[in-house]
Amino acid sequence: MLAVAVSALSVVLLFTRKQQTALPERPSVVARPSDSAPSRSIAVLPFYELSAAQDAAWFSDGLTEEIIGLLGRVDGLRVAARSSSFALRDAGLDARAMGDTLRVATLLEGSVRRDGNQMRITARLVDVSTGYQLWSSSFDRRVSDAISVQYEIASAIVSALQLRLSPSQVFGAARTPDNPEVRDLYLRGVHLRNKLTREDLAKAVEFFDRAIQLDSSYAPAYAWKATTLGPMMWYGHMPRTLGEPLIRAAAARAIRLDPSLSESQIAKGMVTFFFDWNWAAAESAYRRAVELNPNDANAHHSLANLLRSAGRVDEGIAERLRAHELDPLSVRITSQLGSDYLIAGQFDRAAAHFRRAIELEPHSPVLKGQGPNMEIGIGHVYERERRYNEAFTEYLKRDSLNGAAPDALLALRQAFAATGILGYWRTRGEQLERSVPPTDLLHLAWIWARVGEKEKAVQLIERAYADRNPGMVNAGVLPDFAEVRKDARIQRILRRMGLRAVQP
């Protein structure tokens, strides 16, 4: 297979302009350059799936994702992140609008049609400022040759953009399993993981496990399994006692098999950050991931999380902005940038990013207050600005999205009417103490700290520390823990964890 791909690469580097494609034309574009996009930048749009099978989208999405991965390793080329380019799948925008939205100068679009073991892949590269086609080609191959086609497309793009590329750069980015079914299972898992629902995350892990059963040496499946189990734990779909050993095992296997894979380094960083509280090792892993793939927004985002938790808030913001530049439509990155600015006391910027995140995906688990970052959002900006009615409206909206019962919502309204925003939080804390399954200890501590129940909050933090709650990584920076952090018991905990307190 490798020999075939090498031969294909050699041909495409010499002759990149093949037969024209029959992709549907997009609406006309305005002939002026994007103001912010560097000339050597690209977004790979989801390839159209033209096959008859109902569940065929995983194949075209996987093809798109792997081309993004290949191009992401090319020096001098900025590649828009997968989540942002996929967000425009059905947006109905013309090339110029997509280029402006993603801050890129070129777009790669294409289609896939499979019939049995045969397939036709078409692709074209478009200049967003003019709408002109810079390169196009079509490939009639066997499905088993999909990997070599990815190399050819990536290499042709590099050539069309007049970038230098050695064959080792392209092939170094790819891990090709001997059994094509392994790759198919892996792609199905990636397709589902990116949906981030409870059911899709669980199914994604099943696909990664099946891929591993067929090929126990395939590092990407282990790395993606680890980073899929993470959100299952953060969003309460799996207890830590079950999830942590599985994440550790998958991440360790990925790093042993292929430490040059950025996803392996991200998985390693996740373990050393959230579970070992080893800041130096986690930072080293995340920086190595960024070095291996500078276009990996998730690597920059993960490094930003670490820097913020370690109290290096300004450095974290700078790293998050790099992630946001690569992935401007990511609700996760956008909302966390809002949290960064909130912690830094820059309320206007925080509010702007929280509002943008709500526009992007109002039902995101991050915005619904799930995961290790608590319920930080636009309501907290309003509360700090003493705009209590607006804050309460946002909080109640979030509670409703989280499935609060009508009587619980009524109780919250009555509490706010009677005793204001502190009454709301006290009632909410009482409700969460009675919830089934039990609310995360650190989450409860955060709420009781907000209403001035310092002793109660301290005791809950002590229990969370003893349980090695992954959310403890944020204990030094969460604004609502500011008073609690003055307690000698919490100061001792932060010192043991190697954290320094950040005061607003």
XYZ file of C-alpha atoms in Angstrom:
504
model
C 0.000 0.000 0.000
C 2.815 2.416 0.920
C 4.578 1.838 -2.395
C 1.374 2.652 -4.256
C 0.939 5.837 -2.245
C 4.556 6.915 -2.811
C 4.147 6.395 -6.538
C 0.892 8.355 -6.522
C 2.525 11.161 -4.605
C 5.370 11.425 -7.092
C 2.965 11.681 -9.983
C 0.756 14.283 -8.352
C 3.658 16.537 -7.388
C 4.707 16.641 -11.038
C 1.277 16.890 -12.561
C -1.532 18.195 -10.402
C -4.035 19.426 -12.941
C -6.149 16.424 -13.855
C -9.579 16.107 -15.398
C -12.185 18.592 -14.258
C -14.764 17.660 -11.654
C -18.510 17.784 -11.925
C -19.173 19.301 -8.500
C -22.211 21.564 -8.239
C -21.290 25.224 -8.630
C -21.641 27.499 -5.609
C -23.213 30.971 -5.823
C -21.075 33.764 -7.208
C -18.607 35.439 -4.878
C -17.452 39.011 -4.406
C -14.043 39.584 -5.970
C -12.134 41.090 -3.065
C -9.650 39.439 -0.692
C -10.461 38.512 2.889
C -9.153 41.148 5.289
C -7.869 38.749 7.935
C -6.995 35.532 6.118
C -3.335 34.736 5.427
C -2.707 33.878 1.773
C -1.658 30.332 2.583
C -4.666 29.220 4.549
C -7.365 26.669 3.784
C -10.603 25.187 5.045
C -11.476 21.647 4.003
C -15.264 21.533 3.707
C -17.123 18.268 4.345
C -17.056 16.220 1.167
C -20.536 15.566 -0.217
C -21.604 11.953 0.232
C -23.319 10.873 -2.993
C -23.494 7.153 -2.207
C -26.849 5.422 -1.963
C -26.281 3.946 1.516
C -28.160 5.743 4.282
C -25.290 5.594 6.810
C -22.496 6.489 4.400
C -21.687 9.955 5.798
C -19.027 8.557 8.129
C -16.894 7.640 5.107
C -16.918 11.064 3.453
C -16.571 12.812 6.819
C -13.650 10.561 7.671
C -12.004 11.302 4.333
C -12.417 15.028 4.991
C -11.044 14.726 8.503
C -7.950 12.834 7.418
C -7.166 15.354 4.673
C -7.421 18.072 7.335
C -4.967 16.078 9.429
C -2.513 15.689 6.570
C -2.611 19.358 5.620
C -2.385 20.404 9.265
C 1.205 19.166 9.406
C 2.417 21.277 6.518
C 4.704 24.109 7.594
C 3.481 27.500 6.445
C -0.136 26.442 5.877
C -2.913 27.433 8.276
C -5.777 24.950 8.236
C -9.211 25.675 9.711
C -10.256 23.173 12.348
C -12.638 20.382 11.560
C -15.450 21.555 13.856
C -15.602 24.994 12.226
C -15.480 23.780 8.626
C -18.097 21.105 9.380
C -20.330 23.706 11.027
C -20.839 25.296 7.600
C -22.022 22.056 5.990
C -25.572 23.254 5.384
C -25.128 26.974 5.963
C -25.893 27.924 2.342
C -23.032 30.439 2.218
C -21.037 31.315 -0.881
C -17.279 30.844 -1.023
C -16.480 34.403 0.025
C -18.750 34.254 3.059
C -17.291 30.912 4.132
C -13.766 32.220 3.674
C -14.510 35.288 5.786
C -16.197 33.214 8.480
C -13.329 30.737 8.707
C -10.637 33.366 8.022
C -9.071 31.434 5.158
C -8.060 32.345 1.624
C -8.899 29.022 -0.044
C -11.503 26.278 0.228
C -11.203 22.613 -0.638
C -14.505 20.948 -1.469
C -15.378 17.634 -2.994
C -17.668 14.646 -3.221
C -17.522 10.897 -2.748
C -19.577 8.280 -4.539
C -19.135 4.616 -3.633
C -20.544 1.628 -5.478
C -19.490 -1.647 -3.925
C -15.702 -1.647 -3.751
C -15.377 1.153 -6.308
C -15.453 4.849 -5.595
C -15.113 8.180 -7.333
C -13.680 11.098 -5.379
C -13.776 14.593 -6.854
C -12.097 17.625 -5.351
C -11.393 21.222 -6.191
C -9.526 24.109 -4.628
C -11.218 27.526 -4.778
C -9.804 31.025 -4.196
C -12.424 32.664 -1.961
C -11.600 36.220 -3.099
C -12.334 35.514 -6.762
C -14.303 32.285 -6.825
C -11.773 30.944 -9.328
C -10.801 27.310 -9.298
C -7.090 26.858 -8.552
C -7.029 23.090 -8.989
C -9.449 20.244 -9.556
C -9.251 16.510 -10.049
C -11.231 13.302 -9.948
C -10.078 9.872 -8.823
C -11.661 6.534 -9.794
C -10.272 3.949 -7.394
C -11.052 0.990 -5.215
C -12.350 1.819 -1.741
C -9.265 0.148 -0.298
C -7.128 2.808 -2.038
C -8.776 5.706 -0.172
C -5.650 6.419 1.854
C -3.437 6.893 -1.212
C -6.028 9.285 -2.660
C -5.883 11.359 0.532
C -2.129 11.704 0.045
C -2.588 12.709 -3.570
C -5.178 15.365 -2.719
C -3.091 16.790 0.132
C 0.042 16.864 -2.015
C -1.782 18.528 -4.904
C -3.037 21.260 -2.579
C 0.482 21.870 -1.314
C 1.704 22.140 -4.891
C -1.134 24.461 -5.943
C -0.390 26.781 -3.014
C 3.313 26.720 -3.900
C 4.416 25.308 -0.573
C 7.455 23.141 -0.053
C 6.799 19.608 1.070
C 8.929 16.507 1.361
C 7.237 13.102 1.006
C 8.205 12.257 4.577
C 6.110 15.153 5.867
C 2.939 13.708 4.346
C 3.552 10.081 5.178
C 4.681 10.937 8.673
C 1.180 12.193 9.357
C -0.586 8.970 8.422
C -1.013 5.702 10.309
C -2.277 3.069 7.932
C -3.717 -0.135 9.400
C -3.153 -3.331 7.424
C -6.826 -4.276 7.765
C -9.094 -1.698 6.016
C -11.933 -2.602 8.402
C -9.858 -1.147 11.247
C -9.744 2.211 9.516
C -13.474 2.076 8.782
C -14.314 1.403 12.441
C -11.971 4.171 13.523
C -13.587 6.669 11.143
C -17.044 5.697 12.358
C -15.896 6.335 15.925
C -14.463 9.754 15.081
C -17.678 10.674 13.239
C -19.789 9.891 16.316
C -17.379 11.296 18.901
C -17.590 14.743 17.373
C -21.357 14.851 17.953
C -20.725 14.844 21.741
C -24.137 13.442 22.760
C -24.257 10.783 25.461
C -25.354 8.063 23.058
C -22.878 8.996 20.328
C -19.936 9.131 22.731
C -20.742 5.658 24.046
C -21.143 4.269 20.530
C -17.876 5.904 19.463
C -16.023 4.068 22.234
C -17.548 0.821 20.968
C -16.196 1.470 17.469
C -12.725 2.309 18.803
C -12.763 -0.875 20.887
C -13.707 -2.944 17.850
C -10.903 -1.356 15.856
C -8.480 -2.165 18.679
C -9.672 -5.771 18.792
C -8.800 -6.141 15.108
C -5.492 -4.269 15.350
C -4.030 -3.795 18.819
C -1.170 -1.701 17.371
C -3.326 1.078 15.866
C -2.443 4.128 17.976
C -5.122 6.571 16.711
C -7.917 4.332 18.012
C -6.424 4.336 21.523
C -5.821 8.105 21.487
C -9.345 8.883 20.332
C -10.811 6.423 22.808
C -9.060 8.255 25.648
C -10.260 11.673 24.476
C -13.792 10.317 24.052
C -13.928 8.868 27.557
C -12.887 12.281 28.897
C -16.103 14.141 27.998
C -18.128 11.105 29.090
C -16.688 11.691 32.554
C -16.822 15.513 32.487
C -20.508 15.507 31.534
C -21.531 12.913 34.105
C -22.117 9.955 31.771
C -19.489 7.779 33.502
C -18.198 7.745 37.093
C -14.537 8.602 37.654
C -13.869 5.242 39.298
C -14.765 3.556 36.008
C -13.537 6.135 33.516
C -10.119 7.047 34.912
C -8.543 3.554 34.617
C -9.864 3.224 31.068
C -8.507 6.636 30.067
C -5.123 5.918 31.632
C -4.810 2.591 29.839
C -5.842 3.973 26.436
C -3.595 7.043 26.696
C -0.591 4.997 27.829
C -1.037 2.547 24.970
C -1.362 5.352 22.424
C 1.819 7.062 23.601
C 3.759 3.787 23.592
C 2.631 2.941 20.084
C 3.081 6.371 18.507
C 4.389 9.342 20.501
C 4.633 11.359 17.264
C 0.843 11.476 16.963
C -0.509 14.764 18.334
C -3.645 13.007 19.610
C -1.450 10.647 21.653
C 0.245 13.609 23.311
C -3.127 15.246 24.010
C -4.332 12.025 25.663
C -1.149 11.885 27.750
C -1.607 15.530 28.731
C -5.197 14.871 29.769
C -4.101 12.137 32.188
C -1.212 14.078 33.715
C -3.336 17.241 33.984
C -6.698 16.067 35.301
C -5.652 12.976 37.249
C -1.968 13.274 38.200
C -1.948 17.065 38.732
C 1.543 17.032 37.256
C 1.637 20.461 35.634
C 5.124 20.177 34.134
C 4.417 16.817 32.481
C 1.033 17.970 31.191
C 2.460 21.173 29.764
C 5.242 19.223 28.085
C 2.741 16.838 26.468
C 0.437 19.614 25.261
C 3.326 21.662 23.870
C 4.590 18.583 22.081
C 1.123 18.132 20.548
C 1.203 21.740 19.325
C 4.685 21.183 17.892
C 3.590 18.017 16.079
C 0.500 19.679 14.603
C 0.439 23.491 14.900
C -2.992 23.504 13.246
C -4.583 21.300 15.908
C -6.969 23.682 17.682
C -7.621 21.076 20.362
C -3.929 21.005 21.253
C -3.853 24.791 21.707
C -7.165 24.649 23.612
C -5.879 21.937 25.966
C -2.682 23.880 26.625
C -4.791 26.985 27.358
C -6.788 25.035 29.954
C -3.590 24.001 31.702
C -2.055 27.483 31.695
C -5.236 29.020 33.092
C -5.549 26.432 35.856
C -1.896 26.971 36.789
C -2.667 30.671 37.320
C -0.948 31.812 34.119
C -4.135 33.431 32.905
C -2.635 35.825 30.347
C -0.614 33.022 28.744
C -3.737 30.901 28.664
C -5.696 33.612 26.880
C -2.949 33.957 24.257
C -3.017 30.206 23.613
C -6.828 30.116 23.519
C -6.836 32.895 20.948
C -4.633 30.708 18.741
C -7.162 27.904 19.103
C -10.002 30.316 18.332
C -8.249 31.567 15.216
C -8.061 28.000 13.929
C -11.559 27.028 15.075
C -13.720 30.190 15.231
C -17.024 28.276 15.219
C -16.215 25.994 18.151
C -18.673 26.635 20.984
C -16.303 24.923 23.407
C -13.331 27.160 22.570
C -15.458 30.310 22.304
C -17.151 29.768 25.672
C -13.872 28.940 27.389
C -12.393 32.136 25.989
C -15.297 33.879 27.704
C -14.352 32.115 30.953
C -10.730 33.177 30.514
C -11.733 36.812 30.207
C -14.134 36.531 33.155
C -11.336 35.192 35.353
C -9.109 38.011 34.090
C -11.794 40.576 35.042
C -12.373 41.666 31.430
C -16.161 41.516 31.569
C -16.964 43.118 28.214
C -14.822 40.626 26.335
C -16.177 37.773 28.424
C -19.753 38.754 27.624
C -19.030 39.042 23.901
C -17.635 35.512 23.722
C -20.391 34.015 25.876
C -23.003 35.601 23.609
C -21.231 34.248 20.544
C -21.112 30.768 22.048
C -24.856 30.887 22.702
C -25.435 31.871 19.071
C -23.314 28.952 17.899
C -24.898 26.208 20.014
C -27.329 27.167 22.805
C -27.785 23.551 23.917
C -24.076 22.785 24.317
C -23.214 20.806 27.477
C -20.550 23.424 28.203
C -23.118 26.251 28.246
C -25.528 24.157 30.288
C -23.072 24.153 33.181
C -21.928 20.561 32.800
C -18.338 19.390 33.042
C -15.425 20.476 35.245
C -15.844 24.214 34.599
C -19.104 24.620 36.534
C -21.823 26.982 35.378
C -19.757 29.942 34.248
C -21.508 31.892 31.510
C -23.115 35.162 30.466
C -25.259 35.219 33.619
C -22.154 35.542 35.761
C -21.040 38.606 33.845
C -24.448 40.168 34.467
C -24.297 39.259 38.147
C -20.866 40.857 38.588
C -22.230 43.972 36.915
C -25.172 43.908 39.371
C -27.645 43.331 36.548
C -29.462 40.784 38.675
C -32.707 40.470 36.720
C -30.787 39.696 33.527
C -28.548 37.272 35.407
C -31.543 35.437 36.859
C -33.189 35.203 33.429
C -30.057 33.541 32.044
C -29.766 31.165 35.005
C -33.386 30.088 34.755
C -33.014 29.541 31.024
C -30.052 27.265 31.689
C -31.927 25.378 34.416
C -34.780 24.780 32.001
C -32.383 23.482 29.325
C -30.965 21.100 31.915
C -34.419 19.599 32.422
C -35.442 21.179 35.735
C -38.986 20.196 36.721
C -41.743 22.878 36.697
C -42.019 22.868 40.492
C -38.250 23.335 40.802
C -38.342 26.289 38.415
C -41.257 27.782 40.344
C -39.295 27.474 43.609
C -36.349 29.279 42.028
C -38.604 32.103 40.810
C -40.145 32.478 44.260
C -36.737 32.499 45.930
C -35.463 35.212 43.597
C -38.595 37.291 44.117
C -38.256 37.003 47.893
C -34.524 37.383 48.540
C -32.865 38.200 45.226
C -29.977 36.471 43.510
C -28.593 34.945 46.720
C -32.003 33.404 47.355
C -31.875 31.859 43.902
C -28.467 30.321 44.536
C -29.364 29.034 47.988
C -32.485 27.336 46.673
C -30.560 25.915 43.744
C -27.946 24.493 46.100
C -30.631 22.837 48.212
C -32.200 21.324 45.087
C -28.867 19.960 43.862
C -28.129 18.419 47.272
C -31.289 16.338 46.849
C -30.670 15.448 43.196
C -30.336 11.903 41.925
C -27.695 11.013 40.833
C -25.774 13.137 43.361
C -24.332 16.429 42.158
C -20.568 16.697 41.853
C -19.012 17.722 45.203
C -16.988 20.554 43.699
C -20.055 21.890 41.931
C -21.893 22.025 45.251
C -18.913 23.705 46.898
C -18.936 26.328 44.163
C -22.606 27.130 44.798
C -22.262 27.325 48.581
C -19.234 29.572 48.172
C -21.387 31.925 46.112
C -23.921 32.392 48.920
C -21.315 32.855 51.640
C -21.539 29.375 53.204
C -17.765 29.282 53.564
C -17.440 26.391 56.009
C -19.751 24.192 53.989
C -17.818 25.018 50.820
C -14.448 24.300 52.456
C -15.585 20.892 53.677
C -16.881 19.976 50.224
C -13.598 21.059 48.598
C -11.669 18.946 51.111
C -13.789 15.942 50.158
C -13.338 16.665 46.442
C -9.573 16.857 46.968
C -9.562 13.570 48.884
C -11.535 11.972 46.037
C -9.054 13.443 43.513
C -11.917 15.102 41.662
C -10.604 16.133 38.191
C -12.341 19.508 38.513
C -9.947 20.436 41.335
C -7.540 21.670 38.658
C -9.686 24.829 38.510
C -9.877 25.423 42.260
C -7.158 28.065 42.156
C -8.778 30.272 39.531
C -12.582 30.050 39.784
C -13.694 33.568 40.810
C -16.406 32.348 43.181
C -13.818 30.500 45.288
C -11.938 33.749 45.983
C -13.048 34.034 49.627
C -12.790 30.293 50.243
C -9.193 30.319 48.963
C -8.237 32.555 51.891
C -8.930 29.682 54.291
C -5.736 28.020 55.547
C -7.105 24.549 54.779
C -7.683 25.419 51.112
C -4.314 27.129 50.865
C -2.665 23.908 52.052
C -4.567 21.917 49.433
C -3.548 24.289 46.650
C 0.100 24.106 47.745
C -0.025 20.307 47.718
C -1.471 20.409 44.233
C 1.194 22.851 43.070
C -1.375 25.562 42.303
C -1.297 29.242 43.116
C -4.453 31.149 43.915
C -5.660 33.805 41.490
C -7.597 36.598 43.175
C -9.999 38.752 41.125
